[in-house]
């Protein structure tokens, strides 16, 4: 793996594209949007029968199993080297164990619609962090405008002019911290795991395996073994892991390899729309006017923060 890009979820991805899939990339883009949009509904349903750490552990177990099968089919091995595994341990915490757990705890007290919208703030946090951590990522006026617009959207969603009335502050902060954890992890991966020589599938499989181990250690310390296994929440957790974590990673990688990371990252802007629609239609969650309006502002700001700087024209003769 001589040339590496970074996917929308922060994973290192091969720049060389695999054989062209039979299914058109637009259809796979739509499927990925649906899977990740419904993930917040699956989390909410899962927490109705199991503790948040148990939801996260189950999610990681099912997601890791999907990638293990994919690795077996493609005959790929896990990465080697203590240094690589050390960096993967940190990446697993920042990109999987921590944000997955925070979202699960957040949805104990906030609707899945709000969690999905909070997730859309990741590009905003990412721009702020990249200005400090990535010297090659130069700010522009458009991106700064997008940053300001995005956070105005966040305040609109939260109803700042009403003094955040009726808002669970703790749950909302957890969801926002989860969204912040992703760009921190992306930057860490970009700095430490690019060019390791391991395939995207092997790296992601190892990362999810390590995150599973982390949750397997933590979960028994803070939760008790379920007295009974609620079927519907268990099915939601299985879907969350197998689809929202395992299959989604594979689909995302295929999109990045075929159409590039910029186009693949556009899925971020569809996730809150689908999450809100699913929460209202299937869970009966309420939706104030400020929520969709603020979400549109957040997405517009996030889109501007991702705008690329145009190369300056050479004015010399």
Coordinates of C-alpha atoms in Angstrom, one line a residue:
X1 CA 0.0 0.0 0.0
X2 CA 2.2 2.7 -1.3
X3 CA -0.4 5.4 -1.7
X4 CA -3.0 5.9 1.0
X5 CA -6.1 8.1 1.3
X6 CA -8.4 8.5 4.3
X7 CA -12.1 7.4 4.2
X8 CA -15.0 9.2 5.6
X9 CA -14.8 7.2 8.8
X10 CA -11.1 7.9 9.2
X11 CA -9.8 4.5 8.0
X12 CA -6.8 4.3 5.7
X13 CA -7.9 3.2 2.2
X14 CA -6.0 2.0 -0.8
X15 CA -5.8 4.6 -3.6
X16 CA -5.9 1.9 -6.3
X17 CA -9.5 0.8 -7.1
X18 CA -10.5 -2.8 -7.1
X19 CA -12.5 -4.5 -9.8
X20 CA -15.5 -2.5 -10.8
X21 CA -18.6 -3.7 -8.8
X22 CA -21.7 -4.8 -10.5
X23 CA -24.0 -2.6 -8.5
X24 CA -23.8 1.1 -9.5
X25 CA -22.1 3.3 -7.0
X26 CA -25.1 5.6 -6.7
X27 CA -27.2 2.7 -5.4
X28 CA -24.5 1.7 -3.0
X29 CA -24.3 5.3 -1.8
X30 CA -28.0 5.3 -1.1
X31 CA -27.8 2.0 0.7
X32 CA -24.9 3.4 2.9
X33 CA -27.0 6.5 3.7
X34 CA -29.9 4.4 4.8
X35 CA -27.8 2.0 6.9
X36 CA -26.0 4.8 8.8
X37 CA -29.2 6.9 9.0
X38 CA -31.1 4.0 10.6
X39 CA -28.2 3.3 13.0
X40 CA -29.5 5.9 15.4
X41 CA -32.9 4.2 15.5
X42 CA -31.2 0.8 16.1
X43 CA -29.2 2.3 19.0
X44 CA -32.4 3.7 20.5
X45 CA -34.2 0.4 20.2
X46 CA -31.2 -1.5 21.6
X47 CA -31.0 0.6 24.7
X48 CA -34.6 -0.2 25.5
X49 CA -33.5 -3.7 26.4
X50 CA -29.8 -3.5 27.2
X51 CA -27.3 -1.2 28.9
X52 CA -25.4 1.2 26.6
X53 CA -22.1 -0.6 27.0
X54 CA -23.9 -3.9 26.2
X55 CA -25.3 -2.3 23.0
X56 CA -21.9 -1.1 22.0
X57 CA -20.2 -4.4 22.8
X58 CA -22.9 -6.3 20.7
X59 CA -22.5 -3.8 17.9
X60 CA -18.7 -4.4 17.8
X61 CA -19.0 -8.2 18.0
X62 CA -21.4 -8.4 15.1
X63 CA -19.4 -5.8 13.1
X64 CA -16.1 -7.6 13.7
X65 CA -17.7 -10.9 12.7
X66 CA -18.7 -9.4 9.3
X67 CA -15.2 -8.1 8.6
X68 CA -13.6 -11.4 9.8
X69 CA -15.7 -13.3 7.2
X70 CA -14.7 -10.8 4.5
X71 CA -11.0 -11.2 5.5
X72 CA -11.4 -15.0 5.3
X73 CA -13.0 -14.8 1.9
X74 CA -10.3 -12.6 0.6
X75 CA -7.6 -14.5 2.5
X76 CA -6.2 -11.4 4.2
X77 CA -4.2 -11.5 7.4
X78 CA -4.2 -9.1 10.3
X79 CA -1.5 -6.5 10.4
X80 CA 1.8 -7.2 12.0
X81 CA 4.1 -5.2 14.2
X82 CA 3.7 -4.0 17.8
X83 CA 3.9 -0.3 16.7
X84 CA 1.0 -0.8 14.3
X85 CA -1.1 -2.6 16.9
X86 CA -0.3 0.2 19.4
X87 CA -1.6 2.9 17.0
X88 CA -4.6 0.7 16.1
X89 CA -5.5 0.4 19.8
X90 CA -5.7 4.2 20.1
X91 CA -7.7 4.4 16.8
X92 CA -10.1 1.7 18.0
X93 CA -10.8 3.8 21.1
X94 CA -11.2 7.1 19.3
X95 CA -13.2 5.9 16.3
X96 CA -15.2 3.0 17.7
X97 CA -15.3 2.3 21.4
X98 CA -15.6 5.9 22.7
X99 CA -18.1 7.4 20.2
X100 CA -20.2 4.3 19.9
X101 CA -20.6 4.2 23.7
X102 CA -21.2 7.9 24.0
X103 CA -24.0 7.7 21.4
X104 CA -25.6 4.8 23.2
X105 CA -25.6 6.6 26.5
X106 CA -26.8 9.8 24.9
X107 CA -29.8 8.1 23.4
X108 CA -31.0 7.1 26.9
X109 CA -32.2 10.7 27.3
X110 CA -32.3 12.3 23.8
X111 CA -34.2 11.3 20.7
X112 CA -32.5 9.5 17.9
X113 CA -33.3 12.4 15.6
X114 CA -31.1 14.8 17.7
X115 CA -28.3 12.2 18.0
X116 CA -28.3 11.9 14.2
X117 CA -28.1 15.7 13.8
X118 CA -25.3 15.9 16.4
X119 CA -23.4 13.4 14.3
X120 CA -23.5 15.8 11.4
X121 CA -21.3 18.2 13.3
X122 CA -18.2 16.0 12.8
X123 CA -17.0 18.0 9.7
X124 CA -17.3 21.2 11.8
X125 CA -15.1 19.8 14.6
X126 CA -12.8 18.3 12.0
X127 CA -12.1 21.7 10.4
X128 CA -11.3 23.3 13.8
X129 CA -8.9 20.5 14.7
X130 CA -7.3 20.3 11.2
X131 CA -6.4 24.0 11.5
X132 CA -4.3 23.1 14.5
X133 CA -3.1 19.6 13.8
X134 CA -2.7 19.5 10.0
X135 CA -0.4 22.2 8.7
X136 CA -1.2 21.4 5.0
X137 CA -4.9 22.0 5.6
X138 CA -5.1 25.7 5.0
X139 CA -8.2 27.7 6.0
X140 CA -10.2 29.8 3.5
X141 CA -12.9 32.4 4.0
X142 CA -15.5 30.0 2.6
X143 CA -14.5 27.4 5.1
X144 CA -14.5 29.8 8.0
X145 CA -17.9 31.0 6.9
X146 CA -19.1 27.4 6.8
X147 CA -17.8 26.9 10.4
X148 CA -19.7 29.9 11.7
X149 CA -22.8 28.9 9.8
X150 CA -22.6 25.3 11.1
X151 CA -22.4 26.3 14.7
X152 CA -25.3 28.7 14.2
X153 CA -27.2 25.7 13.0
X154 CA -26.2 23.8 16.1
X155 CA -27.6 26.6 18.3
X156 CA -30.8 26.6 16.3
X157 CA -31.3 22.8 16.7
X158 CA -30.7 23.2 20.5
X159 CA -33.1 26.1 20.8
X160 CA -30.5 28.5 22.3
X161 CA -33.0 31.5 22.2
X162 CA -35.3 29.5 24.6
X163 CA -32.5 28.8 27.0
X164 CA -32.2 25.2 25.8
X165 CA -35.6 24.6 27.4
X166 CA -36.6 20.9 27.5
X167 CA -33.2 19.8 26.3
X168 CA -31.2 17.1 28.1
X169 CA -27.9 18.8 28.4
X170 CA -25.9 15.7 29.4
X171 CA -27.2 13.5 26.6
X172 CA -26.7 16.2 24.0
X173 CA -23.1 16.9 25.2
X174 CA -22.4 13.2 25.0
X175 CA -23.6 13.1 21.4
X176 CA -21.5 16.1 20.5
X177 CA -18.5 14.6 22.2
X178 CA -19.0 11.4 20.2
X179 CA -19.0 13.6 17.0
X180 CA -15.8 15.3 18.2
X181 CA -14.1 12.0 18.8
X182 CA -14.4 11.0 15.1
X183 CA -12.2 13.8 13.7
X184 CA -9.7 13.4 16.5
X185 CA -9.4 9.7 15.5
X186 CA -9.2 10.6 11.8
X187 CA -6.3 12.9 12.4
X188 CA -4.6 10.4 14.5
X189 CA -5.0 7.7 11.9
X190 CA -3.8 10.0 9.2
X191 CA -0.6 10.8 11.1
X192 CA 0.2 7.3 12.3
X193 CA -1.2 4.6 10.1
X194 CA -0.9 6.0 6.6
X195 CA 1.5 3.9 4.5
X196 CA 1.8 0.9 6.9
X197 CA 1.6 -1.5 4.0
X198 CA -1.6 -3.2 5.3
X199 CA -4.8 -3.4 3.4
X200 CA -7.8 -1.3 4.4
X201 CA -9.8 -4.4 5.3
X202 CA -7.0 -5.9 7.5
X203 CA -6.5 -2.6 9.3
X204 CA -10.2 -2.0 9.9
X205 CA -10.7 -5.6 11.0
X206 CA -7.9 -5.3 13.5
X207 CA -9.3 -2.0 14.7
X208 CA -12.7 -3.3 15.3
X209 CA -11.3 -6.4 17.0
X210 CA -9.3 -4.2 19.4
X211 CA -12.4 -2.0 20.1
X212 CA -14.4 -5.2 20.9
X213 CA -11.7 -6.3 23.4
X214 CA -11.8 -2.8 25.0
X215 CA -15.6 -3.1 25.5
X216 CA -15.4 -6.7 26.6
X217 CA -13.1 -5.5 29.4
X218 CA -15.2 -2.5 30.4
X219 CA -18.7 -3.8 30.0
X220 CA -18.7 -6.4 32.9
X221 CA -17.3 -3.7 35.2
X222 CA -20.3 -1.4 34.8
X223 CA -23.2 -3.6 33.8
X224 CA -24.7 -6.8 35.1
X225 CA -25.5 -9.8 32.9
X226 CA -29.0 -9.5 31.4
X227 CA -31.7 -11.4 33.3
X228 CA -33.4 -12.2 30.0
X229 CA -32.6 -11.4 26.3
X230 CA -35.2 -9.1 24.8
X231 CA -35.6 -10.2 21.2
X232 CA -36.4 -6.9 19.4
X233 CA -33.6 -4.9 21.0
X234 CA -31.2 -7.8 20.3
X235 CA -32.2 -7.8 16.7
X236 CA -31.6 -4.1 16.6
X237 CA -28.1 -4.5 18.0
X238 CA -27.4 -7.3 15.5
X239 CA -28.5 -5.0 12.6
X240 CA -26.5 -2.1 14.1
X241 CA -23.3 -4.2 14.1
X242 CA -23.7 -6.3 11.0
X243 CA -25.1 -3.6 8.8
X244 CA -24.2 -0.3 10.4
X245 CA -20.6 -1.2 11.4
X246 CA -19.5 -4.3 9.3
X247 CA -21.2 -4.0 6.0
X248 CA -21.2 -0.2 6.0
X249 CA -17.4 -0.2 6.3
X250 CA -17.1 -2.5 3.3
X251 CA -19.5 -0.4 1.2
X252 CA -17.8 2.8 2.2
X253 CA -14.4 1.5 1.2
X254 CA -15.7 0.4 -2.2
X255 CA -17.1 3.9 -2.7
X256 CA -13.9 5.6 -1.7
X257 CA -11.9 3.4 -4.1
X258 CA -14.3 4.0 -7.0
X259 CA -15.4 7.7 -6.7
X260 CA -12.9 9.1 -4.2
X261 CA -13.2 10.2 -0.6
X262 CA -14.8 13.6 -1.4
X263 CA -17.8 12.1 -3.1
X264 CA -18.0 9.3 -0.6
X265 CA -18.0 11.8 2.3
X266 CA -21.2 13.3 1.0
X267 CA -23.1 10.5 2.7
X268 CA -22.6 12.5 5.9
X269 CA -25.2 15.0 4.7
X270 CA -27.9 12.4 4.2
X271 CA -27.5 10.7 7.5
X272 CA -29.4 13.2 9.8
X273 CA -32.2 13.5 7.3
X274 CA -32.8 9.7 7.3
X275 CA -32.2 9.5 11.1
X276 CA -34.9 12.2 11.6
X277 CA -37.4 10.6 9.3
X278 CA -36.9 7.2 10.9
X279 CA -37.2 8.5 14.4
X280 CA -40.4 10.4 13.7
X281 CA -42.0 7.8 11.5
X282 CA -41.1 4.6 13.4
X283 CA -40.4 5.7 17.0
X284 CA -43.0 8.5 17.1
X285 CA -40.4 11.1 18.2
X286 CA -41.5 14.7 18.2
X287 CA -39.9 17.3 15.9
X288 CA -39.9 21.0 16.5
X289 CA -39.6 23.4 13.6
X290 CA -36.1 24.4 14.8
X291 CA -34.8 20.9 14.5
X292 CA -35.1 20.5 10.7
X293 CA -34.3 24.2 10.1
X294 CA -31.2 23.9 12.3
X295 CA -30.2 20.6 10.6
X296 CA -30.3 22.3 7.2
X297 CA -28.0 25.1 8.5
X298 CA -25.6 22.6 10.0
X299 CA -25.4 20.6 6.8
X300 CA -24.9 23.8 4.7
X301 CA -22.1 24.9 7.0
X302 CA -20.5 21.4 7.0
X303 CA -20.6 21.4 3.2
X304 CA -18.8 24.7 3.1
X305 CA -16.1 23.5 5.5
X306 CA -15.3 20.7 3.1
X307 CA -14.9 23.1 0.1
X308 CA -11.5 22.8 -1.5
X309 CA -9.3 25.8 -2.0
X310 CA -8.9 26.6 -5.7
X311 CA -5.4 26.8 -7.0
X312 CA -4.2 30.3 -7.6
X313 CA -3.6 31.2 -11.3
X314 CA -0.1 31.9 -12.3
X315 CA 0.0 35.6 -13.3
X316 CA 3.6 35.6 -14.4
X317 CA 4.4 35.4 -18.1

